[in-house]
Amino acid sequence: MSGPPEALRSVVVACPCGEVYELKPEYAGRLLECPACGRPLRAGPAPGAAPRAPAPDVDPAFDRDVFLLNQRVFRIASEYEIWSAEGQPILFVHRPTYPVRTAVAYVLATVATLVALAWLTRLAHTAPPGAGVVLALLAYPLAALTFIVVSMSLRPLRHVTVYRDDSRRAAVLRVRQDQRFAFLTRTYTVLTPSGEPLARLRKTYLHNVVRKRWYVEAPDGQLLGMAIEDSMILSLLRRVLGTFFGLLRTNFVLVYPTEEVFGEFNRKFTLLDRYVLDLSLDRERTFDRRVALALGVMLDTGERR
């Protein structure tokens, strides 16, 4: 005996929190919310949707919805192995650290700070009484500001390169750090190996006070999407308690400018740093997977999680 027609079959949705729902066929393809945990869920493919064929104009390494990022440990540089959902290595990410040049920058910043502090102290002693008190109060804050500005201005830029494998012979993507010193906003430009800009990643430090947020913009400045810390309540707890022994891991949801969720970037609870970039909700693949992977890498190395 044959089963019900395809159009009349119910849609079964399983949430990562463990809940399973059986929905009416008319919900197929719709974006819903799990009543138990609030996680956004896509109720299966839209009616009549066929399996997606490989995209002919997309590098096979990027032609997927799930990327597993495994950070290599005991390395000076930031390095990640990128795996497919099946656990096969597909890409390799390298971001240099430059410890010697960074140490030199800190030494020079310390010298500049001591010079500024000595000059301000001498100026406070020779100034009229009222002005001298003000200069004495401002001496240490200005010296600290001198250290921050000089050290950040002299530190080398840390660009990110995505390679075909860990031989680091064939680059497939680059992420350029645009500024050495950034006061309120820092940006990174996602580039093809030939230097063609794909997108700009922007974060504003003021947002980090409450809830971290990254913006993804097209080369012409048009907003393409955002990565937002997963929960306002959890973000506030992280500001007070930190990661709390790994229980308050910083995760992000990826949203379109309309704030519709199309993906997530989650850190797994393991001894090693492992992350999952899941773009399964972007079924039409309107968001460039190259940009998404660059964003995922920066959500870790750019946030120093």
Short mmCIF file of N, CA, C and O in Angstrom, two decimals, residues 117 120-125 127-142:
data_model
loop_
_atom_site.label_atom_id
_atom_site.label_comp_id
_atom_site.label_asym_id
_atom_site.label_seq_id
_atom_site.Cartn_x
_atom_site.Cartn_y
_atom_site.Cartn_z
N LEU A 117 55.30 60.96 30.22
CA LEU A 117 55.01 61.13 31.64
C LEU A 117 56.00 62.09 32.29
O LEU A 117 55.62 62.96 33.10
N LEU A 120 55.12 65.66 31.13
CA LEU A 120 53.92 66.18 31.77
C LEU A 120 54.17 66.49 33.25
O LEU A 120 53.65 67.48 33.78
N THR A 121 54.97 65.66 33.91
CA THR A 121 55.28 65.91 35.32
C THR A 121 56.09 67.20 35.48
O THR A 121 55.82 68.02 36.37
N ARG A 122 57.07 67.39 34.61
CA ARG A 122 57.87 68.61 34.66
C ARG A 122 57.00 69.83 34.37
O ARG A 122 57.13 70.88 35.01
N LEU A 123 56.11 69.67 33.41
CA LEU A 123 55.22 70.78 33.05
C LEU A 123 54.29 71.12 34.21
O LEU A 123 53.99 72.30 34.46
N ALA A 124 53.83 70.10 34.94
CA ALA A 124 52.94 70.34 36.08
C ALA A 124 53.66 71.09 37.19
O ALA A 124 53.07 71.93 37.88
N HIS A 125 54.95 70.81 37.38
CA HIS A 125 55.71 71.47 38.44
C HIS A 125 55.99 72.94 38.12
O HIS A 125 56.11 73.77 39.03
N ALA A 127 54.05 74.85 36.06
CA ALA A 127 52.83 75.58 35.71
C ALA A 127 52.27 76.28 36.95
O ALA A 127 52.64 75.96 38.08
N PRO A 128 51.39 77.27 36.76
CA PRO A 128 50.71 77.90 37.89
C PRO A 128 49.98 76.85 38.73
O PRO A 128 49.65 75.77 38.24
N PRO A 129 49.71 77.15 40.01
CA PRO A 129 49.14 76.14 40.92
C PRO A 129 47.89 75.45 40.38
O PRO A 129 47.79 74.23 40.41
N GLY A 130 46.94 76.22 39.87
CA GLY A 130 45.71 75.60 39.38
C GLY A 130 45.96 74.69 38.19
O GLY A 130 45.50 73.55 38.13
N ALA A 131 46.71 75.20 37.21
CA ALA A 131 47.01 74.40 36.03
C ALA A 131 47.89 73.21 36.37
O ALA A 131 47.78 72.14 35.77
N GLY A 132 48.77 73.38 37.35
CA GLY A 132 49.65 72.29 37.74
C GLY A 132 48.89 71.11 38.29
O GLY A 132 49.22 69.95 38.02
N VAL A 133 47.85 71.40 39.09
CA VAL A 133 47.03 70.31 39.64
C VAL A 133 46.32 69.55 38.53
O VAL A 133 46.25 68.32 38.52
N VAL A 134 45.78 70.30 37.56
CA VAL A 134 45.08 69.67 36.44
C VAL A 134 46.03 68.79 35.63
O VAL A 134 45.71 67.65 35.27
N LEU A 135 47.23 69.32 35.36
CA LEU A 135 48.20 68.54 34.59
C LEU A 135 48.64 67.29 35.36
O LEU A 135 48.85 66.23 34.77
N ALA A 136 48.79 67.42 36.68
CA ALA A 136 49.18 66.26 37.48
C ALA A 136 48.11 65.18 37.44
O ALA A 136 48.42 63.98 37.38
N LEU A 137 46.84 65.60 37.46
CA LEU A 137 45.75 64.62 37.39
C LEU A 137 45.65 63.97 36.02
O LEU A 137 45.27 62.79 35.90
N LEU A 138 46.01 64.72 34.98
CA LEU A 138 45.90 64.18 33.62
C LEU A 138 47.15 63.43 33.17
O LEU A 138 47.11 62.77 32.12
N ALA A 139 48.22 63.52 33.92
CA ALA A 139 49.49 62.96 33.47
C ALA A 139 49.39 61.46 33.21
O ALA A 139 49.78 60.97 32.14
N TYR A 140 48.87 60.71 34.17
CA TYR A 140 48.84 59.25 34.01
C TYR A 140 47.82 58.79 32.97
O TYR A 140 48.13 57.89 32.17
N PRO A 141 46.61 59.37 32.91
CA PRO A 141 45.71 58.98 31.81
C PRO A 141 46.30 59.29 30.43
O PRO A 141 46.17 58.48 29.50
N LEU A 142 46.96 60.45 30.29
CA LEU A 142 47.56 60.78 29.00
C LEU A 142 48.74 59.86 28.68
O LEU A 142 48.96 59.49 27.52
#
